[in-house]
Amino acid sequence: MSQRSIRVIQSEQHSQDRLTEKSSLAFRKDEKGVEMQLINIYEDLNYQTIVGFGGAITEASAVTAAKLGEKNRNEIIDAYYDAENGIGYSIARTHINSCDFSLGNYAYVEEEDPSLSSFDISRDKEALIPYIKQAAATAGDGFLLYASPWSPPVWMKTNGEMNNGGKLKPEYNDVWARYYVKFVEAYEAEGLPIWGLTVQNEPKAVQIWDSCIYTGEEERDFVKNHLGPALESSGLSRIKLMIWDHNKERVYDRAKIAFSDPEASKYIWGAGFHWYSGDHFEALSAVHDRFPDKQLIFTEGCHEGGVQLGSWRSGERYAHDIIGNLNNWMSAWTDWNIVLDEQGGPNHVGNYCDAPIIADTTTDTLTYQSSYYYIGHFSKYIRPGAVRIGCTKYSEKLETTAFKNVDGTIAVIVLNRTDEQVPFTLRNNDEIAETSIPAHAIQTLLFPCP
């Protein structure tokens, strides 16, 4: 057997390495049976299949990009959605009606109209839809778009406003279900097929921005009796419907309520989750172990508190969370806003956040944050259709995951969040390669399956 070469891609805090290809390594026969400092890779152990990686294209992202010159406006999309020159995103999330990262509250039916005859997405056509179309064209075949509502229109809400929580009035259950159908049909008429829907963004949180509260039972019953049947009767059963779309600490509880009901479960593809309440990686495995036919998708996460230019911690936070989620059955991952302005907005309630690319709209310049590069170590090299494979490590100083791509390439990600260089020996199929990873660095190791 000819010697297998290992490509090494690295990003490191204390150098200029940013998704930088380093000198390659080579496997050699493990003649002495090395025991120490191993990262083992077992390609015959197979787990979940990856759907893809992506980010959210919000009105805030689209409007921010529109304030830039054409070069930078295009560069943002290419940096994310070009598989060769960017980091290979294939998924986008967007919002139904407004979200906090809109310029203000808006709905597609502003005045009370249960017939929905006045349904109008013309606002989305201004900046949002053109930018999503550009992402779709750049990603090409395999691009997946899904959408989440933050709030129904004011006239459907118990509190009479889109912000500050409130609930959907029961008499509008069927109308609201038809609203999703109208959204799908309107976007598809614009040439943007909808792959998936989440029932409600963060259904547990009363936010000062667009929000709507559901208990687990209310969400289950809305899907079972209204949304599921509405999609089915409209010929949209192909839509991947996701519940929860909120933090991991209760993902098992909410999954159990919805998935244990066969009449609700038949409409639901999986559960979406966020990261804002902490790791809770085991909660994902709990859902998978109880409901192995359901998918787990990370639908939102961002570094809160406004723009933090130059922060290395944000990249490490992303990588730590992605590895933990992947190792506990996550099959798709979506970041929050793909780009924000110099303030971390626009956001109509001042809920400013960071993003992997920050655009200074006053100087027409882009800043790539550490999170962009750290995400790229996964999204660029773990491609749609990749299968997670077995991986063990010798030290808690390292965080690791491994995948086998459709083309036979194995991708191993190694994260070191410590202050010291950490040695390791990569071992696969009785072959080894000794190497190390610098402090505060991430590596993607690529090699052919034996």
XYZ file of C-alpha atoms in Angstrom:
450
model
C 0.000 0.000 0.000
C 1.384 3.400 -1.006
C 2.075 5.889 1.746
C -0.908 8.092 2.590
C -0.324 11.827 2.805
C -2.175 14.038 5.309
C -3.086 17.630 4.421
C -2.945 19.979 7.410
C -5.120 23.127 7.464
C -4.549 25.414 10.454
C -5.802 28.594 12.107
C -3.811 29.867 15.077
C -4.128 32.895 17.325
C -0.436 33.734 17.592
C 0.476 33.557 13.913
C -1.000 34.599 10.588
C -2.444 31.134 9.995
C -6.075 31.495 8.898
C -7.338 28.336 7.202
C -3.716 28.067 6.073
C -2.375 24.910 4.458
C 0.746 23.752 6.300
C 3.356 21.141 5.399
C 1.747 17.771 4.862
C 2.292 14.754 7.096
C 2.669 11.121 6.066
C 1.352 7.976 7.657
C 3.797 5.189 8.419
C 3.253 1.666 9.642
C 2.719 1.418 13.428
C 5.520 -1.119 13.846
C 5.897 -0.755 17.629
C 2.244 -0.511 18.615
C 2.270 3.091 19.878
C 0.062 3.625 22.944
C 0.685 7.193 24.044
C -0.755 10.525 22.848
C -3.097 8.935 20.333
C -6.029 10.262 18.368
C -7.631 7.134 16.911
C -9.799 7.225 13.789
C -12.162 4.299 13.052
C -13.798 4.623 9.639
C -15.829 1.433 10.145
C -17.847 3.075 12.950
C -20.589 5.144 11.309
C -22.970 7.629 12.911
C -25.063 10.473 11.427
C -24.938 11.866 7.890
C -24.317 15.591 7.491
C -26.912 17.728 5.713
C -24.699 20.812 5.591
C -23.519 24.035 7.222
C -24.804 27.562 6.746
C -25.845 30.919 8.170
C -28.820 33.233 8.461
C -29.542 35.835 5.803
C -31.677 38.386 7.631
C -32.946 41.787 6.601
C -30.118 43.236 8.733
C -27.506 41.238 6.803
C -29.001 42.093 3.427
C -29.384 45.812 4.185
C -25.854 46.006 5.591
C -24.467 44.365 2.445
C -26.511 46.717 0.255
C -24.727 49.707 1.843
C -21.381 48.406 0.572
C -19.824 48.647 -2.838
C -20.487 45.819 -5.272
C -17.077 44.225 -4.662
C -17.562 43.732 -0.926
C -21.249 42.918 -1.281
C -20.302 40.031 -3.562
C -17.265 39.069 -1.499
C -19.433 38.310 1.553
C -21.539 35.788 -0.362
C -18.495 34.237 -2.037
C -16.668 33.997 1.307
C -19.491 31.875 2.678
C -21.191 30.085 -0.208
C -18.387 29.435 -2.688
C -17.145 25.910 -1.932
C -13.802 26.473 -3.620
C -12.840 30.012 -2.642
C -15.025 30.380 0.443
C -16.011 28.071 3.300
C -18.634 26.090 1.442
C -21.943 26.963 3.105
C -24.920 25.183 1.536
C -27.722 26.226 3.930
C -29.428 29.538 4.671
C -31.995 30.421 7.311
C -34.290 33.409 7.020
C -37.279 34.869 8.861
C -41.036 34.812 8.229
C -42.248 38.365 9.026
C -39.746 40.459 10.978
C -37.201 39.415 13.592
C -35.010 41.534 15.868
C -32.467 41.734 13.040
C -34.964 43.554 10.854
C -35.187 47.330 10.541
C -38.521 47.250 12.395
C -41.593 45.122 13.013
C -43.425 44.072 9.864
C -45.760 41.335 8.685
C -46.925 40.176 5.272
C -50.542 40.841 6.308
C -50.598 44.013 8.406
C -54.350 44.577 8.801
C -56.790 41.972 10.084
C -57.459 39.718 7.104
C -58.231 36.082 7.963
C -58.544 35.310 4.244
C -54.866 36.346 3.808
C -55.845 37.859 0.458
C -53.586 40.859 1.182
C -50.495 38.652 1.790
C -47.528 40.577 0.383
C -43.764 39.885 0.561
C -42.785 43.037 -1.352
C -40.671 44.277 1.577
C -38.546 41.103 1.400
C -38.047 41.700 -2.318
C -36.183 44.948 -1.647
C -32.946 43.593 -0.137
C -33.533 40.210 1.498
C -34.684 38.001 -1.380
C -32.055 39.276 -3.863
C -29.285 38.479 -1.363
C -30.663 34.994 -0.653
C -30.856 34.414 -4.410
C -27.205 35.402 -4.740
C -26.265 32.880 -2.050
C -28.333 30.189 -3.773
C -26.696 30.872 -7.144
C -23.215 30.812 -5.605
C -23.785 27.598 -3.658
C -25.369 25.911 -6.685
C -27.069 22.536 -6.561
C -27.755 21.408 -3.044
C -28.532 24.857 -1.616
C -31.110 24.559 1.168
C -33.255 27.412 2.499
C -35.368 27.225 5.629
C -37.396 29.841 7.472
C -38.573 30.607 10.998
C -41.296 32.924 12.299
C -40.489 35.167 15.274
C -44.071 36.397 15.622
C -47.441 36.240 13.884
C -48.985 39.574 12.833
C -50.237 41.851 15.603
C -53.898 41.018 14.963
C -53.314 37.304 15.635
C -51.597 37.890 19.005
C -53.053 37.840 22.528
C -50.929 40.844 23.545
C -51.719 42.914 20.451
C -48.079 43.401 19.442
C -45.312 41.455 17.734
C -42.804 42.127 20.520
C -42.802 41.055 24.180
C -44.078 37.515 23.827
C -47.798 36.955 23.797
C -49.436 33.924 22.246
C -51.245 33.053 19.067
C -54.991 33.525 19.564
C -56.602 30.063 19.304
C -59.132 31.263 16.715
C -56.232 31.983 14.343
C -54.585 28.547 14.474
C -55.750 27.615 10.976
C -55.103 31.084 9.563
C -51.554 31.098 10.931
C -50.950 27.613 9.491
C -52.093 28.826 6.062
C -49.734 31.800 6.482
C -46.709 29.444 6.382
C -48.096 27.905 3.195
C -48.522 31.362 1.660
C -44.940 32.186 2.607
C -43.589 29.021 0.969
C -45.621 29.633 -2.176
C -44.574 33.298 -2.368
C -40.873 32.530 -1.977
C -41.053 29.669 -4.462
C -42.715 32.027 -6.950
C -39.545 34.124 -6.584
C -37.409 31.106 -7.494
C -36.430 30.191 -3.928
C -37.589 26.682 -2.980
C -38.131 26.265 0.751
C -36.454 23.168 2.192
C -37.608 23.514 5.792
C -39.591 25.432 8.384
C -39.313 25.759 12.128
C -42.592 26.170 13.967
C -41.451 29.124 16.086
C -38.177 30.814 16.966
C -37.485 30.518 20.704
C -41.020 29.578 21.825
C -40.092 29.745 25.518
C -38.704 33.303 25.602
C -40.626 36.521 26.133
C -38.264 38.791 24.211
C -38.437 42.577 23.948
C -38.371 41.930 20.197
C -40.593 39.806 17.948
C -41.619 36.720 19.935
C -44.481 34.301 20.551
C -44.837 31.721 23.327
C -45.866 28.072 22.998
C -45.806 25.330 25.590
C -44.609 21.948 24.359
C -48.201 20.761 24.214
C -49.344 23.863 22.308
C -46.580 23.459 19.752
C -47.376 19.745 19.357
C -51.086 20.408 18.883
C -50.490 23.283 16.460
C -48.394 20.947 14.285
C -50.775 18.000 14.645
C -54.045 19.802 14.039
C -53.120 22.813 11.925
C -49.646 23.274 10.422
C -48.973 19.655 9.451
C -52.347 19.195 7.751
C -52.059 22.626 6.044
C -48.694 21.709 4.504
C -49.973 18.268 3.525
C -53.164 19.535 1.872
C -51.108 22.092 -0.070
C -48.782 19.444 -1.480
C -45.909 20.556 0.758
C -45.286 17.375 2.737
C -41.670 17.474 1.483
C -41.002 20.459 3.772
C -38.703 19.530 6.673
C -40.654 20.701 9.717
C -38.690 21.350 12.928
C -39.917 21.971 16.456
C -38.355 23.812 19.414
C -35.743 26.076 17.741
C -34.519 27.140 21.176
C -31.827 26.311 23.732
C -30.487 22.822 24.387
C -31.343 22.536 28.079
C -34.954 21.597 27.233
C -34.581 20.032 23.794
C -35.241 16.535 25.167
C -38.343 17.628 27.095
C -39.847 19.331 24.054
C -38.885 16.496 21.720
C -40.521 13.960 24.012
C -43.813 15.874 24.005
C -43.963 16.209 20.217
C -42.317 12.989 19.045
C -44.214 10.710 21.437
C -47.474 11.665 19.726
C -47.671 9.678 16.468
C -50.186 12.073 14.918
C -47.883 15.040 15.506
C -44.616 13.189 14.965
C -45.516 12.074 11.435
C -45.245 15.701 10.285
C -41.975 16.515 12.078
C -38.509 15.948 10.599
C -36.529 16.977 13.644
C -35.701 19.472 16.372
C -33.801 22.733 16.088
C -31.666 24.079 18.909
C -29.602 27.112 20.001
C -26.571 27.412 22.301
C -27.405 30.291 24.632
C -28.035 28.184 27.764
C -24.714 26.300 27.677
C -23.263 23.092 26.250
C -25.881 20.433 27.128
C -24.372 18.156 24.472
C -25.755 15.082 26.219
C -29.268 16.436 25.707
C -28.818 15.914 21.976
C -27.789 12.298 22.475
C -30.784 11.869 24.762
C -33.091 12.948 21.919
C -31.291 10.696 19.447
C -31.307 7.694 21.771
C -35.047 7.996 22.380
C -36.019 9.092 18.841
C -33.286 7.875 16.465
C -35.338 8.636 13.345
C -35.437 12.380 14.094
C -32.805 14.881 12.973
C -31.025 17.433 15.175
C -30.120 20.788 13.630
C -28.358 23.768 15.171
C -30.548 26.654 14.029
C -28.916 29.648 15.726
C -25.960 30.845 17.751
C -23.933 34.045 17.912
C -21.479 35.875 20.121
C -23.696 38.293 22.058
C -22.965 41.814 23.271
C -22.154 43.635 20.058
C -19.075 43.595 17.851
C -15.862 42.301 19.438
C -13.273 42.902 16.761
C -10.268 40.616 17.041
C -11.768 38.329 19.690
C -10.217 34.869 19.491
C -12.583 33.496 22.122
C -15.553 33.732 19.762
C -13.918 31.366 17.264
C -13.016 28.898 20.002
C -16.558 29.064 21.362
C -17.931 28.183 17.936
C -15.557 25.258 17.440
C -16.136 23.851 20.937
C -19.881 23.925 20.424
C -19.795 22.509 16.893
C -17.585 19.581 17.971
C -19.768 18.820 20.980
C -22.925 18.954 18.876
C -21.470 16.839 16.057
C -20.306 14.193 18.515
C -23.868 14.016 19.833
C -25.746 13.484 16.556
C -26.216 16.968 15.108
C -26.705 16.634 11.343
C -26.904 20.288 10.222
C -25.602 23.606 11.524
C -26.661 27.196 10.894
C -25.000 30.311 12.279
C -26.949 33.505 12.983
C -26.370 36.635 10.795
C -23.802 36.121 8.046
C -22.806 39.791 8.242
C -23.583 42.751 10.502
C -22.537 46.398 10.490
C -19.898 48.103 12.619
C -22.312 48.318 15.557
C -23.470 44.700 15.388
C -26.793 45.549 13.782
C -29.010 46.942 12.498
C -31.371 45.657 15.181
C -34.646 47.401 15.899
C -34.414 46.935 19.686
C -30.665 47.416 20.126
C -29.937 43.693 20.601
C -26.533 44.016 18.945
C -24.416 40.915 18.298
C -21.184 39.875 16.663
C -20.929 38.080 13.321
C -18.145 36.169 11.554
C -17.875 39.013 9.033
C -18.292 42.623 10.167
C -18.898 45.279 7.526
C -17.973 48.871 8.256
C -20.590 50.675 6.182
C -18.859 54.040 6.698
C -15.560 52.921 5.128
C -16.848 50.040 2.934
C -14.465 47.531 4.515
C -14.851 43.975 5.787
C -13.316 42.391 8.883
C -13.143 38.612 9.108
C -13.469 37.470 12.706
C -11.871 34.358 14.212
C -15.298 32.698 14.107
C -15.282 32.813 10.291
C -12.078 30.788 10.127
C -13.035 28.370 12.895
C -16.406 27.630 11.265
C -14.590 27.116 7.969
C -12.549 24.280 9.438
C -15.828 22.345 9.546
C -18.011 23.688 6.729
C -15.326 23.665 4.034
C -14.087 20.147 4.726
C -17.085 18.252 6.126
C -19.269 18.253 3.056
C -22.969 17.408 2.680
C -23.350 13.622 2.724
C -20.319 13.115 4.986
C -20.753 10.493 7.717
C -19.364 10.883 11.221
C -16.917 8.097 12.075
C -15.286 6.814 15.244
C -12.740 9.036 16.968
C -11.023 8.782 20.371
C -8.451 11.089 21.975
C -5.925 10.731 24.768
C -6.379 14.087 26.497
C -9.115 16.506 27.504
C -6.791 19.267 26.314
C -7.912 18.364 22.801
C -11.403 18.340 21.311
C -11.890 16.200 18.224
C -14.384 14.875 15.702
C -13.983 12.944 12.445
C -15.955 12.439 9.230
C -15.726 10.472 6.006
C -16.775 12.476 2.955
C -18.596 11.082 -0.041
C -15.360 11.253 -2.074
C -13.609 9.011 0.459
C -11.635 11.784 2.144
C -11.463 11.576 5.926
C -11.603 14.936 7.737
C -10.409 15.099 11.339
C -10.840 18.336 13.286
C -8.574 18.949 16.287
C -9.172 21.924 18.600
C -6.732 23.169 21.237
C -8.135 25.908 23.500
C -5.276 25.680 25.998
C -2.256 27.957 26.467
C 0.249 25.294 25.467
C 1.211 23.313 22.397
C -0.195 19.783 22.593
C 1.464 16.802 20.865
C -0.554 13.961 19.388
C -0.179 10.952 17.150
C -2.862 10.416 14.545
C -3.622 6.711 14.165
C -5.757 5.056 11.502
C -5.789 1.508 10.203
C -2.540 0.570 11.996
C -0.756 3.583 10.570
C 0.458 6.592 12.561
C 1.675 10.157 12.070
C 3.230 12.168 14.905
C 2.484 15.877 15.074
C 1.271 18.633 17.417
C -1.158 21.528 17.545
C -0.157 25.010 18.777
C -1.854 26.795 21.673
C -5.206 28.369 20.770
C -5.372 26.730 17.372
C -7.587 24.493 15.276
C -6.515 22.015 12.609
C -8.347 20.081 9.928
C -6.452 16.954 8.874
C -7.420 15.447 5.514
C -6.380 12.062 4.177
C -7.752 9.302 1.938
C -9.621 6.418 3.477
C -7.456 3.285 3.363
